[in-house]
Coordinates of C-alpha atoms and ligand atoms in Angstrom, one line a residue:
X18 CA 119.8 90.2 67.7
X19 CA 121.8 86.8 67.4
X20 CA 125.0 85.9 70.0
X21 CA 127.9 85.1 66.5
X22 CA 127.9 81.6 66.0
X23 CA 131.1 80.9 67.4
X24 CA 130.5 82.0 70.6
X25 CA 128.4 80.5 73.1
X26 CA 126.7 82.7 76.0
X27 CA 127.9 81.6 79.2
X28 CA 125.1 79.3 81.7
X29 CA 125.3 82.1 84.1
X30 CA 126.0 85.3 82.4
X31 CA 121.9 84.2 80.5
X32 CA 120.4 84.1 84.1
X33 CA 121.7 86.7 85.7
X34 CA 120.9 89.0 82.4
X35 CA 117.2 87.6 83.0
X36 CA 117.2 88.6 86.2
X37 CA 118.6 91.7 86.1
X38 CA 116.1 92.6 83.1
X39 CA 113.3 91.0 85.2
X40 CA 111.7 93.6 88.1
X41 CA 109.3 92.3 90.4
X42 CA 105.6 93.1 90.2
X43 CA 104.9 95.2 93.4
X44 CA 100.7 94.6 92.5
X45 CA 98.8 93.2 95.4
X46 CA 95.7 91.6 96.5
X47 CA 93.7 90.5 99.7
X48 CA 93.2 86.9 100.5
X49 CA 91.0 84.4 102.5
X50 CA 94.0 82.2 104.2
X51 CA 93.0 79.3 102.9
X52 CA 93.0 80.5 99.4
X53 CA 96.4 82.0 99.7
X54 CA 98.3 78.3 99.7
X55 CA 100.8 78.3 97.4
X56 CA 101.1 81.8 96.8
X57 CA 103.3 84.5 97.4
X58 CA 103.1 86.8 100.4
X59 CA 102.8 90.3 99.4
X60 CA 103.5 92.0 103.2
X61 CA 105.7 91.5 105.5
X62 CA 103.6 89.9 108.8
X63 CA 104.0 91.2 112.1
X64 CA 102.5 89.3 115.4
X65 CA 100.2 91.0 116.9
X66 CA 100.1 88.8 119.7
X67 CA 102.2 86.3 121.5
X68 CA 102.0 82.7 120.5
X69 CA 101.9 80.8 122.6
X70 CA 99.5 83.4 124.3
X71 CA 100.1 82.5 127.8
X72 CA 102.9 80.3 129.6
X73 CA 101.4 76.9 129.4
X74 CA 102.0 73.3 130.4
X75 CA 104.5 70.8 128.0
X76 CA 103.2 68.0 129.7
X77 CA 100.1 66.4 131.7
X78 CA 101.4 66.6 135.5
X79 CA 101.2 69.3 138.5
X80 CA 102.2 73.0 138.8
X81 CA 104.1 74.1 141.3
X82 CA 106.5 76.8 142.8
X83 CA 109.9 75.6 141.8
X84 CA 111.5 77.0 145.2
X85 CA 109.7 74.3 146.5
X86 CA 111.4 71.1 145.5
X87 CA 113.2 69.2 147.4
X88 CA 117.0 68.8 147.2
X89 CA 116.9 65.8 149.1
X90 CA 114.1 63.5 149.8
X91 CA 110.7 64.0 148.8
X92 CA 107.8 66.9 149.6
X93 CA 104.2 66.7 149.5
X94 CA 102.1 69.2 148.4
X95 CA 98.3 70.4 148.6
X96 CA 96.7 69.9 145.5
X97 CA 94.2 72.8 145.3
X98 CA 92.7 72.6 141.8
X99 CA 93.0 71.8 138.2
X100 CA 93.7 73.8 134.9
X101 CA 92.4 72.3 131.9
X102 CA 93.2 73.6 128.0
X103 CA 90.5 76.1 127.5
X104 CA 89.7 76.1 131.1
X105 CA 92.1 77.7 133.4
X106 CA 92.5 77.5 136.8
X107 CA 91.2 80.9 138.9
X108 CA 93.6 81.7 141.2
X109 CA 97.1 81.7 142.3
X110 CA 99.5 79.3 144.0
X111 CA 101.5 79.7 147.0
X112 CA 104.5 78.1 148.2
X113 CA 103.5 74.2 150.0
X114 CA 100.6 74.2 146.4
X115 CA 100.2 72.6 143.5
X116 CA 97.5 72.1 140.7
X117 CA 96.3 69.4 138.3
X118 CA 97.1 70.5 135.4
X119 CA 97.2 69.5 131.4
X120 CA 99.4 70.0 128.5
X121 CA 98.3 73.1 126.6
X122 CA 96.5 74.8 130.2
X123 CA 97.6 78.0 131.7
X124 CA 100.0 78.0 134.1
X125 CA 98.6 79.7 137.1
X126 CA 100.1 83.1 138.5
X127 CA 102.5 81.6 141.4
X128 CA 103.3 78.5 139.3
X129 CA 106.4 78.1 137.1
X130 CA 107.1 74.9 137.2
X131 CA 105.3 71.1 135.9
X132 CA 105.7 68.0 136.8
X133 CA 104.8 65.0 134.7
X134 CA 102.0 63.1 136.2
X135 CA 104.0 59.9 135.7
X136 CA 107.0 61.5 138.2
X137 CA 104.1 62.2 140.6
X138 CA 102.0 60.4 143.4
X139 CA 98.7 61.4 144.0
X140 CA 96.9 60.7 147.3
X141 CA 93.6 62.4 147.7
X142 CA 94.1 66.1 147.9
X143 CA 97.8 65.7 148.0
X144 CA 101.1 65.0 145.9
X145 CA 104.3 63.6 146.4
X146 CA 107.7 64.6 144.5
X147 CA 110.7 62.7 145.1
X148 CA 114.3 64.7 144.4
X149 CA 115.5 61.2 143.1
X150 CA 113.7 62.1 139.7
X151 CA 116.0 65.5 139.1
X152 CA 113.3 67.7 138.7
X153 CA 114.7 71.4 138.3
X154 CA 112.9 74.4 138.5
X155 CA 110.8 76.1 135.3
X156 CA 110.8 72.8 133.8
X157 CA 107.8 71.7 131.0
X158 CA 106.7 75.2 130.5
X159 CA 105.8 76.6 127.3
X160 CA 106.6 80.4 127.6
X161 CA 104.7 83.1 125.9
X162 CA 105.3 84.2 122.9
X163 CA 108.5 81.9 122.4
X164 CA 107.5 80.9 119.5
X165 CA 106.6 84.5 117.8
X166 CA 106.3 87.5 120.3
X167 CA 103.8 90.3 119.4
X168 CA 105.3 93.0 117.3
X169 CA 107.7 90.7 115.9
X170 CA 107.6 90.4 112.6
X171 CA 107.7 86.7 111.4
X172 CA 107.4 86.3 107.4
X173 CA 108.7 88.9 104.9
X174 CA 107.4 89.5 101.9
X175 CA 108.1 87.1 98.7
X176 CA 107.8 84.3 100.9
X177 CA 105.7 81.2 99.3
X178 CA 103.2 80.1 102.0
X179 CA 103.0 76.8 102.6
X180 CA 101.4 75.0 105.1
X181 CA 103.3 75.7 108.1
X182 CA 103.2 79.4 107.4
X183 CA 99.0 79.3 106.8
X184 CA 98.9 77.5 110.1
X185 CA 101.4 80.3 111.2
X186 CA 99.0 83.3 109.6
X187 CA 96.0 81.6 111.7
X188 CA 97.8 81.5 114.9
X189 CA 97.8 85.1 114.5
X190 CA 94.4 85.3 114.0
X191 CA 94.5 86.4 110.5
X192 CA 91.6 85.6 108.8
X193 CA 92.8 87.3 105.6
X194 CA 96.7 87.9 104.0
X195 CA 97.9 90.3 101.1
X196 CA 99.6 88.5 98.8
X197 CA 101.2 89.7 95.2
X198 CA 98.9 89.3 92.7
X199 CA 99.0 86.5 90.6
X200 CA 101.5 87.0 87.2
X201 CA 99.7 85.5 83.9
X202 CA 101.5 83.5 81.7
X203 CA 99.8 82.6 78.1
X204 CA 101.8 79.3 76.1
X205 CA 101.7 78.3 72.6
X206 CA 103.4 76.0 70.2
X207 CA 104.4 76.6 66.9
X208 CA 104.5 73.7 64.3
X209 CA 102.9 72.3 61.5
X210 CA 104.0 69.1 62.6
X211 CA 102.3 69.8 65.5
X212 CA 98.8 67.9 66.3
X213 CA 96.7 68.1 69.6
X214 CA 96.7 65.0 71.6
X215 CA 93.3 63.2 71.0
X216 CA 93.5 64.2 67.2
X217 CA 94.5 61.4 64.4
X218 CA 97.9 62.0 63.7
X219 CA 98.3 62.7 59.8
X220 CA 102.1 61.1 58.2
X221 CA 104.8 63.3 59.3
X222 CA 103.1 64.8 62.5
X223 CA 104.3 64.6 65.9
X224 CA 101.8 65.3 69.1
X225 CA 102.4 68.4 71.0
X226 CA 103.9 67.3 74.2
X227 CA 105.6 70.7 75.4
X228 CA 102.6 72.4 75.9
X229 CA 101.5 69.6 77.9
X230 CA 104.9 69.4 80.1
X231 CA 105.0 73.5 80.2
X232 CA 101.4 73.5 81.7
X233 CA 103.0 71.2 84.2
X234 CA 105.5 72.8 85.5
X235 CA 104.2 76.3 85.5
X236 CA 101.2 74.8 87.4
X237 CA 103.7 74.5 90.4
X238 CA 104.3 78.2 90.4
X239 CA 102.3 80.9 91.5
X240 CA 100.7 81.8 88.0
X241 CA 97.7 82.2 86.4
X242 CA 97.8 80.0 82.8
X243 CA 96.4 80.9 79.4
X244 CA 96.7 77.9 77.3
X245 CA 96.5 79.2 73.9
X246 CA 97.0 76.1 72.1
X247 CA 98.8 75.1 68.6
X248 CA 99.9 78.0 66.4
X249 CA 100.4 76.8 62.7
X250 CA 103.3 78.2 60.7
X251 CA 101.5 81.1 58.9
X252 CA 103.1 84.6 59.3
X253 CA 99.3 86.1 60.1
X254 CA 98.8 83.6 62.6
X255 CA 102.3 83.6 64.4
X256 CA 102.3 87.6 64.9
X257 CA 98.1 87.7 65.6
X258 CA 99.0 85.0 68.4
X259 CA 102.3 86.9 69.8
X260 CA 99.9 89.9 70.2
X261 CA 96.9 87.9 71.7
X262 CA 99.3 86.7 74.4
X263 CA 100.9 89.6 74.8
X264 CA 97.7 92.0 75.6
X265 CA 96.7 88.8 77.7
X266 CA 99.5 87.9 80.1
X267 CA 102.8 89.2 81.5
X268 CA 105.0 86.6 80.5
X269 CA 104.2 84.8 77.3
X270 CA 106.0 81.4 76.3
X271 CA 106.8 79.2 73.2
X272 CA 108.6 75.9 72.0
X273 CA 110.3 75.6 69.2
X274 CA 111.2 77.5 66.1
X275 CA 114.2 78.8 68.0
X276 CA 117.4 77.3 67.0
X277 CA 120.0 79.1 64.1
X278 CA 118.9 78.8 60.8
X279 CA 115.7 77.2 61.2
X280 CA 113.2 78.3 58.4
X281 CA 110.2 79.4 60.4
X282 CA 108.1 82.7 60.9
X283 CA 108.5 82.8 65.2
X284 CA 111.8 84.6 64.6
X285 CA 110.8 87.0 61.7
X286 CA 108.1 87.5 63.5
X287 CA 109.8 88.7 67.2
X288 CA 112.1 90.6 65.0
X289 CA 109.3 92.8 63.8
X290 CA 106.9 92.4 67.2
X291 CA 109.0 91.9 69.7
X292 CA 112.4 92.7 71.2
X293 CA 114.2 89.9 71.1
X294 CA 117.7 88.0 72.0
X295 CA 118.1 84.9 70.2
X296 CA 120.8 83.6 72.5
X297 CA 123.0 80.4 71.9
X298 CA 123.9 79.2 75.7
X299 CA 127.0 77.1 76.4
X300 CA 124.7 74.0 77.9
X301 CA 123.0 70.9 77.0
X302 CA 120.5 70.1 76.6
X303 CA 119.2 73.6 75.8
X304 CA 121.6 75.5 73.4
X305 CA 119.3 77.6 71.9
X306 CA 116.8 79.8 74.0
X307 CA 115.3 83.3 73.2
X308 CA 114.3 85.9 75.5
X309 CA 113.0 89.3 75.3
X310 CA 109.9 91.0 75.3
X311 CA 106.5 91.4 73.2
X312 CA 105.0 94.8 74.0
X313 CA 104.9 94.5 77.7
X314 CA 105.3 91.1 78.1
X315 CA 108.4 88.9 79.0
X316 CA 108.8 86.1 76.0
X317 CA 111.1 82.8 76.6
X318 CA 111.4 81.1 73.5
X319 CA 112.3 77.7 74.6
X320 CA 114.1 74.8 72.2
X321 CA 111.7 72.8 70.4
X322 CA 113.5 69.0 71.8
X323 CA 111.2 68.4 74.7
X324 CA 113.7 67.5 77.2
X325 CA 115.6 71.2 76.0
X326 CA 112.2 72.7 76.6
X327 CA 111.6 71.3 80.3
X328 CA 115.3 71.8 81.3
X329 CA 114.8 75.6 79.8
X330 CA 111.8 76.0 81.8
X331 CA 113.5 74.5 84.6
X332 CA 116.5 76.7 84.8
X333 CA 115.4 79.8 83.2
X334 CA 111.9 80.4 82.9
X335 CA 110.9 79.4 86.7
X336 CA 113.2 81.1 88.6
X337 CA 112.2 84.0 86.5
X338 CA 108.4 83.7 86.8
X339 CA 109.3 83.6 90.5
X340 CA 111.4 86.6 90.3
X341 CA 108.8 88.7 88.8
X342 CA 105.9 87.1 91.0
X343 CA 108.0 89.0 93.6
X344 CA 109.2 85.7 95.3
X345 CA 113.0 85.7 97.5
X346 CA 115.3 83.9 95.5
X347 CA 116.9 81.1 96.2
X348 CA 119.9 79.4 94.8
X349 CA 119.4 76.0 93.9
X350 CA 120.0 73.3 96.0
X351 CA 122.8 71.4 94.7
X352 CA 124.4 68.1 96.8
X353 CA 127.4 66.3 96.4
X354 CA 127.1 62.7 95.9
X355 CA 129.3 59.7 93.8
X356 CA 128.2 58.7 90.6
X357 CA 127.7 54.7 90.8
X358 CA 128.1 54.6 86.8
X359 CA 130.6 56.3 83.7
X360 CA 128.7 59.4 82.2
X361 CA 130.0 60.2 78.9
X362 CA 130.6 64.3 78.4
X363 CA 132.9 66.6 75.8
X364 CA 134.4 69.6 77.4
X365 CA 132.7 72.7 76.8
X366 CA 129.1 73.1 77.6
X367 CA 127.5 72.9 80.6
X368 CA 125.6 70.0 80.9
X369 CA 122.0 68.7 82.7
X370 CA 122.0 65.0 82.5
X371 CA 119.2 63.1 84.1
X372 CA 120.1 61.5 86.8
X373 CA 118.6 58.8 89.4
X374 CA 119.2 59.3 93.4
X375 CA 119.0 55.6 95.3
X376 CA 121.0 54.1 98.2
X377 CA 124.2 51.4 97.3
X378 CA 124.7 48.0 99.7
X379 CA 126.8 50.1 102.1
X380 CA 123.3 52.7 102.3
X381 CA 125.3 55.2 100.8
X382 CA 123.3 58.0 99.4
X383 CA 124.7 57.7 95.5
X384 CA 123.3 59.1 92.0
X385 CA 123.3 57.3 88.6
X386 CA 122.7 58.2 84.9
X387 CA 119.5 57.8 84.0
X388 CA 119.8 56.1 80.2
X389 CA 120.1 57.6 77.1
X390 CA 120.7 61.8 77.8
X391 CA 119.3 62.9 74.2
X392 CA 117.1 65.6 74.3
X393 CA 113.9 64.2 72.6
X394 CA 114.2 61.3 75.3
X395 CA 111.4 62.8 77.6
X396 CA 111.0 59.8 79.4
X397 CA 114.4 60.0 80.9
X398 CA 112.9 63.3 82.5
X399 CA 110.4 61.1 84.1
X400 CA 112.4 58.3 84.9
X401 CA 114.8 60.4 86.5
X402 CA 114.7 62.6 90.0
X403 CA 117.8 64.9 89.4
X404 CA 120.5 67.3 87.1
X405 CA 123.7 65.8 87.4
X406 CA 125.0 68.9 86.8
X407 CA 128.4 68.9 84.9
X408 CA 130.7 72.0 84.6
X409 CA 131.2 73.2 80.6
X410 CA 135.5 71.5 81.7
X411 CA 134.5 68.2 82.7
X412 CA 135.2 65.7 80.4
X413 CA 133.3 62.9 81.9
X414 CA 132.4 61.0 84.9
X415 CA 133.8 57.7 85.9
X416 CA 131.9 55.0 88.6
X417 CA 132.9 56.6 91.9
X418 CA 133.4 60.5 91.2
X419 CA 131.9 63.3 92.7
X420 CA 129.3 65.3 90.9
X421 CA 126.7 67.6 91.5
X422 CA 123.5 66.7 92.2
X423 CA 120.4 69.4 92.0
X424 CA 116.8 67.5 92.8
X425 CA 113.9 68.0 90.6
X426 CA 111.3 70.6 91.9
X427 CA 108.4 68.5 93.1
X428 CA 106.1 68.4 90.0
X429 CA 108.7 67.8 87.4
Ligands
AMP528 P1 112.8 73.2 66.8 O1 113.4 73.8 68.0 O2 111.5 73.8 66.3 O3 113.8 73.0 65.7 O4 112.3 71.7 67.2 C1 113.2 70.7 67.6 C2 112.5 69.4 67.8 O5 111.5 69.5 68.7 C3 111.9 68.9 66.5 O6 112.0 67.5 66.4 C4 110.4 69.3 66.7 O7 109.5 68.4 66.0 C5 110.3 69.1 68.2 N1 109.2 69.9 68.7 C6 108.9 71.2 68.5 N2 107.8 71.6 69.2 C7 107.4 70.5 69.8 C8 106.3 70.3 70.7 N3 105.4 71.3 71.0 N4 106.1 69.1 71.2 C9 106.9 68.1 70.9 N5 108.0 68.2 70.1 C10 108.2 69.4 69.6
MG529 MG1 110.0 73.9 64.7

């Protein structure tokens, strides 16, 4: 199935056919904590306790009844114990009382209030507040549960833990988490000009660089990889490693051999093993980009031009790895900012120029080009920290415009 040449599949109308195509796995699998960084939550966690557990001191000072400060003048209190983190104090307080007390310690039933020990003075067994330092009532206590109260439920499912939300899991006191299994992805490249790095390169060869980049970025994701290496151009080979991947992962991907009227076997090949759109995609870099399936696995067939093939991966083939892993989905984050430099562009596609986020004189957040925008230049993918993302009208930037500006996910 090919889009007619004249007519160019929209940016938009390609994702959102993806995803719609794409359902999430609903597979899932029990964790240690620690192993689950990264990953993707696979139930929806509910506190089964309060955090904090008790009401608890903000600050190193005294507790004390709050009816008992002073609106004017000062008051002077028995101090009739201490409460230390881990080491409460047994008891309660009455009004005319206070305690010693620590940040992180129980409050003691009676208490409600603290004191900083620098707004304090501290003679023997007793303290002195003066109202000149504003205390008010309830102040520097940590209440329970305020920041997740038990039977609340605090992280949904399809949410990537990080490490705020495995410190959040272990406040619970979680020692394990079900998490969606992991979705395999196998990756090949097609080429006899293809050689592996570390081989002598023959006249007319090129190294493989995409599989190298690929295995990059899908390391960032929640996947298990199956790096099946350099497929040469033989029809036996190309369909005997379609089906390898295909029995092996869930999604399998490919550079190269994608683009109209190239004279290669991956296409013949898909036509018989797979079912597959060969789309044409009103973008650049990226134009040509195939997606389908090969028996039951998803296939992205990504342009051969290793900056295509990154900004493919980037656009297409991660969110919908993500999609399937079972992860939310978020839109990307896109930020307005002025271009310091011209950017040349024809109306038409939409475009993904590498761009370069730095700070003018004035410490203006701005963005410029970065270099030469052709698609075999991969090293303006590494110079570079952004898309400046240009609609399929624009007709090119001049020094001071507006444009979009989406980051680069961490790894890329
Ligand atoms: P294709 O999409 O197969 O027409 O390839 C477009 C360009 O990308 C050609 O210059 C290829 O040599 C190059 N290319 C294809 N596959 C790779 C690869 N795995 N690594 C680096 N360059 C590649
Ligand atoms: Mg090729």
């Amino acid at each position: 199935m090919q889009t007619p040449k004249s007519e160019l599949l929209p940016f938009n109308e390609a994702q959102e056919q993806i995803f719609q195509q794409i359902t999430p796995t609903t597979e899932t699998e029990s964790v240690a904590v620690k192993q689950a960084l990264g990953r993707t939550l696979g139930e929806e966690i509910i506190s089964p306790i309060n955090v904090p557990a008790y009401n608890n001191s903000a600050m190193d000072g005294y507790a004390l009844q709050g009816d008992d400060l002073p609106e004017n003048g000062s008051i002077t209190l028995e101090v009739i114990g201490s409460s230390f983190a881990g080491t409460p104090f047994e008891g309660s307080l009455q009004s005319g009382q206070s305690i010693r007390i620590m940040t992180g310690a129980k409050i003691p039933e009676g208490a409600d209030t603290v004191i900083m020990q620098e707004k304090a003075t501290r003679e023997e067994n007793q303290v002195t507040f003066s109202s000149e330092d504003n205390h008010r009532a309830g102040e520097n206590v940590r209440m329970a549960g305020e920041d997740m109260r038990e039977g609340e439920a605090v992280l949904q499912p399809g949410k990537t833990l990080g490490a705020a939300e495995l410190g959040m899991i272990a406040s619970l006191g979680y020692g394990a988490v079900t998490l969606k299994k992991r979705i395999k992805v196998a990756f090949f490249s097609t080429g006899d000009e293809l050689c592996s790095a570390g081989e002598t390169l023959g006249d007319g060869q090129i190294y493989d660089s995409n599989r190298y980049a690929i295995f990059g970025m899908l390391s960032a994701l929640d996947v298990e990889l199956i790096d099946l290496g350099i497929i040469r151009d033989q029809r036996e080979l190309i369909e005997q490693a379609f089906k390898d991947a295909a029995a092996q992962a869930d999604v399998v991907i490919t550079s190269g051999g994608v683009s109209v009227g190239e004279a290669d076997f991956v296409k013949e090949t898909l036509d018989r093993v797979g079912e597959v759109n060969f789309w044409r995609i009103a973008m650049k870099p990226g134009k040509p980009l195939a997606f389908g399936k090969v028996d039951n696995a998803w296939f992205f067939g990504l342009p051969g031009n290793p900056v295509s093939a990154m900004v493919t991966f980037l656009q297409f083939v991660r969110p919908a790895i993500n999609h399937l892993a079972g992860r939310e989905r978020v839109t990307p984050f896109r930020i307005p900012l002025r271009c310091s430099n011209t950017l040349k562009k024809r109306p038409g596609r939409l475009e993904f120029q590498r761009g370069i986020m730095q700070q003018n004189e004035k410490g203006e957040t701005v963005v410029r080009g970065a270099g030469h925008q052709g698609s075999h230049i991969l090293r303006s993918m590494s110079i570079a920290d952004c898309f400046i993302v240009l609609s399929p009208e624009n007709s090119g930037v001049k020094a001071g415009d507006w444009v979009e500006v989406e980051p680069f996910p961490h790894n890329s």
